Coordinates of C-alpha atoms and ligand atoms in Angstrom, one line a residue:
M1 CA -18.4 -20.3 2.2
R2 CA -18.2 -16.4 2.7
L3 CA -17.6 -16.4 -1.1
A4 CA -19.9 -18.7 -2.5
G5 CA -20.9 -18.3 -6.0
K6 CA -17.8 -15.7 -6.7
V7 CA -15.2 -15.9 -9.3
A8 CA -12.0 -13.9 -8.3
L9 CA -9.0 -12.9 -10.3
I10 CA -5.6 -12.4 -8.3
T11 CA -2.3 -10.6 -9.6
G12 CA 0.8 -11.8 -8.0
A13 CA -0.3 -14.9 -6.9
A14 CA 2.3 -17.8 -8.1
A15 CA 3.6 -18.4 -4.3
A16 CA 0.6 -20.6 -3.7
I17 CA 2.1 -24.0 -2.5
E18 CA 0.9 -25.3 0.8
G19 CA 4.1 -26.4 3.0
E20 CA 6.1 -23.5 1.3
L21 CA 6.4 -19.8 2.0
M22 CA 3.1 -18.1 0.8
G23 CA 2.7 -14.8 -0.6
F24 CA -0.1 -12.9 0.3
G25 CA -2.0 -13.6 -3.1
G26 CA -1.2 -17.4 -3.0
Q27 CA -2.7 -17.5 0.6
A28 CA -5.5 -15.3 -0.5
A29 CA -6.4 -17.9 -3.7
H30 CA -6.3 -20.8 -0.8
I31 CA -8.7 -18.7 1.3
F32 CA -11.1 -17.4 -1.6
L33 CA -11.2 -21.5 -2.8
R34 CA -12.0 -22.5 0.6
E35 CA -14.9 -19.9 1.0
G36 CA -16.6 -21.4 -2.2
A37 CA -14.8 -19.1 -4.9
K38 CA -13.5 -20.1 -8.3
V39 CA -10.2 -18.8 -8.8
V40 CA -7.8 -17.4 -11.5
L41 CA -4.3 -17.3 -10.1
S42 CA -1.9 -15.1 -12.1
D43 CA 1.6 -14.0 -12.2
I44 CA 5.0 -13.7 -14.2
R45 CA 6.4 -16.6 -12.2
D46 CA 4.6 -19.3 -14.7
E47 CA 6.5 -22.2 -13.8
L48 CA 5.6 -21.8 -10.1
G49 CA 2.2 -20.6 -10.3
E50 CA 1.4 -23.5 -13.1
R51 CA 2.7 -25.8 -10.1
A52 CA 0.5 -24.3 -7.7
V53 CA -2.6 -24.5 -9.4
K54 CA -1.8 -28.3 -10.6
I55 CA -1.9 -29.0 -7.1
L56 CA -5.0 -27.4 -6.3
R57 CA -6.7 -28.8 -9.2
E58 CA -5.6 -32.2 -8.1
A59 CA -7.3 -31.4 -4.7
G60 CA -10.5 -30.7 -6.6
K61 CA -10.4 -26.8 -6.5
D62 CA -12.1 -24.6 -9.1
A63 CA -8.4 -22.7 -9.8
R64 CA -6.7 -21.7 -13.1
Y65 CA -3.1 -19.9 -13.8
I66 CA -2.8 -17.4 -16.5
H67 CA 0.2 -15.6 -17.4
L68 CA -0.6 -11.8 -16.5
D69 CA 2.3 -8.7 -16.5
V70 CA 0.4 -6.4 -14.8
T71 CA 1.9 -3.7 -16.4
Q72 CA 0.7 -4.7 -20.4
E73 CA -2.6 -3.9 -21.2
D74 CA -3.4 -6.4 -24.1
E75 CA -2.2 -8.9 -21.3
W76 CA -5.2 -7.5 -18.9
E77 CA -7.5 -7.7 -21.7
A78 CA -6.6 -11.0 -22.4
A79 CA -6.7 -12.2 -18.5
I80 CA -10.1 -10.6 -18.1
S81 CA -11.2 -12.5 -21.3
F82 CA -10.0 -15.3 -20.0
V83 CA -11.6 -15.6 -16.5
V84 CA -15.1 -14.9 -18.2
A85 CA -14.5 -17.8 -20.8
E86 CA -13.7 -20.1 -17.9
F87 CA -15.9 -19.2 -15.1
G88 CA -18.8 -16.9 -16.6
K89 CA -17.9 -13.8 -14.9
L90 CA -16.1 -11.5 -12.7
D91 CA -16.8 -10.5 -9.0
V92 CA -13.6 -9.9 -7.4
L93 CA -10.2 -8.4 -8.7
L94 CA -7.2 -8.8 -6.2
N95 CA -4.5 -6.1 -7.4
N96 CA -1.7 -7.9 -5.5
A97 CA 1.6 -7.8 -7.5
G98 CA 4.5 -6.0 -6.1
V99 CA 8.0 -5.7 -6.2
G100 CA 10.5 -3.7 -3.8
H101 CA 13.7 -1.8 -4.4
P102 CA 15.6 -0.6 -1.1
M103 CA 17.5 2.4 -2.1
K104 CA 18.4 6.0 -1.8
V105 CA 16.8 8.6 -3.7
E106 CA 20.2 10.0 -5.1
D107 CA 21.6 6.5 -6.0
M108 CA 18.1 5.6 -7.6
P109 CA 18.0 4.7 -11.2
E110 CA 15.5 6.3 -13.4
E111 CA 14.3 2.7 -14.5
I112 CA 13.9 1.5 -10.8
W113 CA 11.4 4.3 -10.4
D114 CA 9.8 3.8 -13.6
R115 CA 9.5 0.0 -12.6
E116 CA 8.1 0.8 -9.4
L117 CA 5.3 3.4 -10.6
D118 CA 4.5 0.9 -13.5
I119 CA 3.9 -2.3 -11.4
H120 CA 2.2 -0.9 -8.5
A121 CA 0.3 2.3 -9.8
K122 CA 0.0 1.5 -13.7
G123 CA -0.8 -2.0 -12.8
V124 CA -3.7 -1.1 -10.3
F125 CA -5.0 1.6 -12.7
L126 CA -4.8 -1.0 -15.9
G127 CA -6.6 -3.9 -13.8
T128 CA -9.3 -1.5 -12.2
K129 CA -10.0 -0.2 -16.3
H130 CA -10.5 -3.6 -17.4
A131 CA -12.2 -5.3 -14.7
I132 CA -15.1 -2.5 -14.2
P133 CA -16.9 -3.3 -17.7
A134 CA -16.6 -7.2 -16.4
M135 CA -18.0 -6.4 -13.1
R136 CA -20.6 -4.1 -14.6
A137 CA -22.1 -7.1 -16.4
A138 CA -22.0 -9.1 -13.5
G139 CA -24.2 -6.7 -11.7
G140 CA -21.3 -5.3 -9.3
G141 CA -17.9 -6.4 -8.0
S142 CA -15.4 -5.7 -5.2
I143 CA -11.6 -4.6 -6.4
V144 CA -9.2 -5.0 -3.6
N145 CA -5.9 -3.1 -4.1
T146 CA -2.7 -4.0 -2.1
S147 CA -0.6 -0.9 -1.0
S148 CA 1.2 -0.6 2.2
V149 CA 2.0 0.8 5.4
M150 CA 4.5 2.9 3.4
G151 CA 1.8 4.2 1.2
I152 CA 0.6 5.8 4.4
V153 CA 3.7 6.5 6.3
G154 CA 7.1 7.5 4.7
S155 CA 9.9 4.9 4.3
P156 CA 13.5 5.4 5.3
T157 CA 14.3 2.6 3.1
T158 CA 12.4 2.2 -0.3
P159 CA 11.2 6.2 -1.5
A160 CA 10.1 4.7 -4.8
Y161 CA 8.0 1.9 -3.4
S162 CA 6.5 4.4 -0.8
A163 CA 5.5 6.8 -3.6
A164 CA 3.9 3.9 -5.7
K165 CA 2.1 2.6 -2.9
G166 CA 0.6 6.0 -2.1
A167 CA -0.6 6.3 -5.4
I168 CA -2.6 3.2 -5.0
R169 CA -4.1 4.3 -1.8
I170 CA -5.3 7.5 -3.3
F171 CA -6.2 6.0 -6.8
T172 CA -8.7 3.3 -4.8
K173 CA -10.4 6.3 -3.5
S174 CA -11.0 8.1 -6.5
A175 CA -11.9 5.3 -8.6
A176 CA -14.4 3.9 -5.8
I177 CA -16.1 7.2 -5.9
Q178 CA -16.7 6.9 -9.6
Y179 CA -18.0 3.5 -9.2
A180 CA -19.9 3.4 -6.1
S181 CA -23.1 4.0 -7.4
E182 CA -22.8 0.9 -9.7
G183 CA -22.1 -1.7 -7.0
I184 CA -18.6 -1.8 -7.9
R185 CA -16.5 -1.3 -4.6
I186 CA -12.8 -0.6 -4.2
N187 CA -10.6 -0.7 -1.4
S188 CA -7.1 -0.7 -0.3
V189 CA -5.1 -3.2 2.1
H190 CA -2.1 -2.1 3.9
P191 CA 0.0 -4.5 5.4
G192 CA 2.9 -3.9 7.7
Y193 CA 6.0 -6.2 7.9
A194 CA 5.2 -9.6 7.0
D195 CA 7.1 -12.8 6.0
T196 CA 6.5 -13.6 2.4
P197 CA 8.5 -14.5 -0.4
L198 CA 9.2 -10.7 -1.3
T199 CA 10.6 -10.1 2.1
D200 CA 12.3 -13.9 2.5
G201 CA 15.9 -12.6 2.1
R202 CA 15.9 -9.1 3.7
F203 CA 14.0 -10.0 6.8
H204 CA 16.2 -12.5 7.7
D205 CA 19.3 -9.9 8.2
P206 CA 19.0 -10.3 12.1
D207 CA 19.6 -6.5 12.8
F208 CA 17.2 -5.4 10.3
R209 CA 14.6 -7.9 11.7
A210 CA 15.1 -6.8 15.2
E211 CA 14.5 -3.1 13.9
I212 CA 11.1 -3.8 12.3
L213 CA 10.0 -6.2 15.3
R214 CA 10.7 -3.2 17.5
K215 CA 8.5 -0.9 15.2
T216 CA 5.4 -3.1 15.2
P217 CA 3.9 -3.2 18.8
I218 CA 2.3 -6.8 18.7
G219 CA 5.9 -8.2 18.9
R220 CA 5.9 -10.4 15.8
L221 CA 5.9 -9.7 12.0
G222 CA 3.0 -10.7 10.1
N223 CA 2.2 -13.7 7.9
A224 CA 0.6 -13.9 4.5
E225 CA -2.8 -15.5 6.4
D226 CA -3.0 -12.4 8.6
I227 CA -3.2 -10.1 5.6
A228 CA -5.5 -12.8 3.3
N229 CA -7.9 -12.6 6.0
G230 CA -8.3 -8.8 5.6
M231 CA -8.6 -9.4 1.7
L232 CA -11.4 -12.3 2.3
Y233 CA -13.3 -9.4 4.3
L234 CA -13.1 -6.6 1.5
A235 CA -13.6 -9.3 -1.4
S236 CA -17.0 -10.7 0.4
D237 CA -20.6 -9.1 0.9
E238 CA -19.9 -8.9 4.2
S239 CA -18.1 -5.4 3.4
S240 CA -21.1 -4.3 1.1
F241 CA -21.0 -0.8 2.9
V242 CA -17.1 -0.6 2.6
T243 CA -15.6 1.3 -0.4
G244 CA -12.8 3.9 -0.7
S245 CA -11.6 2.5 2.7
E246 CA -8.2 1.5 3.8
L247 CA -7.7 -1.5 5.9
V248 CA -4.2 -1.4 7.9
I249 CA -3.0 -4.8 9.0
D250 CA 0.2 -3.9 10.7
G251 CA 0.5 -5.3 14.1
G252 CA 0.0 -1.6 15.3
M253 CA 3.1 -0.1 13.5
T254 CA 1.4 3.0 12.4
A255 CA -0.6 3.5 15.7
I256 CA 2.6 4.6 17.0
Ligands
NAD1 N1 5.4 -8.8 2.8 C1 5.4 -7.6 3.3 O1 6.2 -7.2 4.4 C2 4.8 -6.6 2.1 C3 4.0 -5.5 3.2 C4 3.4 -4.5 2.5 C5 2.9 -4.5 1.1 N2 3.2 -5.8 0.2 C6 2.7 -6.0 -1.0 O2 2.1 -7.2 -0.9 C7 2.1 -7.3 -2.1 C8 2.5 -9.0 -2.3 O3 3.7 -9.4 -1.9 P1 4.2 -10.7 -1.1 O4 4.9 -10.1 -0.1 O5 3.0 -11.2 -0.9 O6 5.0 -11.2 -1.8 P2 5.2 -12.2 -3.3 O7 6.5 -12.4 -3.6 O8 4.4 -13.5 -3.1 O9 4.1 -11.5 -4.0 C9 4.5 -10.5 -5.3 C10 4.5 -11.2 -6.6 O10 4.3 -10.2 -7.7 C11 4.7 -10.9 -8.7 N3 5.2 -9.8 -9.7 C12 6.3 -9.0 -9.6 N4 6.2 -8.2 -11.0 C13 5.1 -8.2 -11.6 C14 4.6 -8.1 -12.7 N5 4.9 -7.1 -13.3 N6 3.2 -8.5 -13.1 C15 2.5 -9.7 -12.4 N7 3.2 -10.0 -11.1 C16 4.3 -9.8 -10.7 C17 5.9 -11.5 -8.3 O11 6.4 -12.3 -9.4 C18 5.6 -12.2 -6.9 O12 4.9 -13.5 -7.1 C19 3.0 -6.8 -2.9 O13 2.1 -5.7 -3.7 C20 3.7 -6.2 -1.8 O14 4.4 -4.8 -2.3 C21 4.4 -6.7 1.1

């Protein structure tokens, strides 16, 4: 019960059905619930998210679902109010929503650049902005931002994604410094290549899969549990001296 008594909000968490391929947010929801938290899952894939939460609630879990497009400030306000109305407070925010557009710079329409930056960088900023007052009211909290190894090293295929994930990494450190004295910790997680709904199509291309396996010294790709276990650590009080840090979970990829 590493999150006993905690209330968590997770974005990009719709892929949370046991027996189907789960995303990091969906898997984190399961692990946070197992560890005693009350959890609000959110996403823009409402049908999937609602189905996942129905199954969790039928199993007796304290889970809720709310639609939340992370690029929309009014939806953030509504989501934080919903969490506090349902469960009384907010202790943990997992900013996890994401998209990926493999593309060369010269072929990239401006809209794709804006979309990557909006969902990742602006989404994390808006979530942090609106979580802080609720966490202050709760006496502190933990914000965990899903960046990527591509926010640390350059990406040969996804330059806008890499720029957006890099923005998350350094925004995390700046916000962490601002709120450390109030007991609000803010850290980033940097997953390497992992099988999730987001990567399902692309990672099945045998040539691409062989290439990314070659880049991963541990010799296998990651899975949602590998990443969600790190998120659990940062969400829990076990990491109470950790803020502004980056947790790399990549099978050794960036150690090369
Ligand atoms: N899978 C990997 O290899 C990998 C590696 C590094 C980082 N990541 C990051 O991990 C995070 C989770 O991705 P995942 O791989 O678990 O896949 P996932 O598909 O389960 O999660 C992404 C979710 O974000 C949601 N989303 C997209 N746009 C949104 C918006 N505007 N508002 C709210 N939700 C939105 C999607 O509907 C989806 O459910 C993402 O930020 C992704 O960039 C993934």
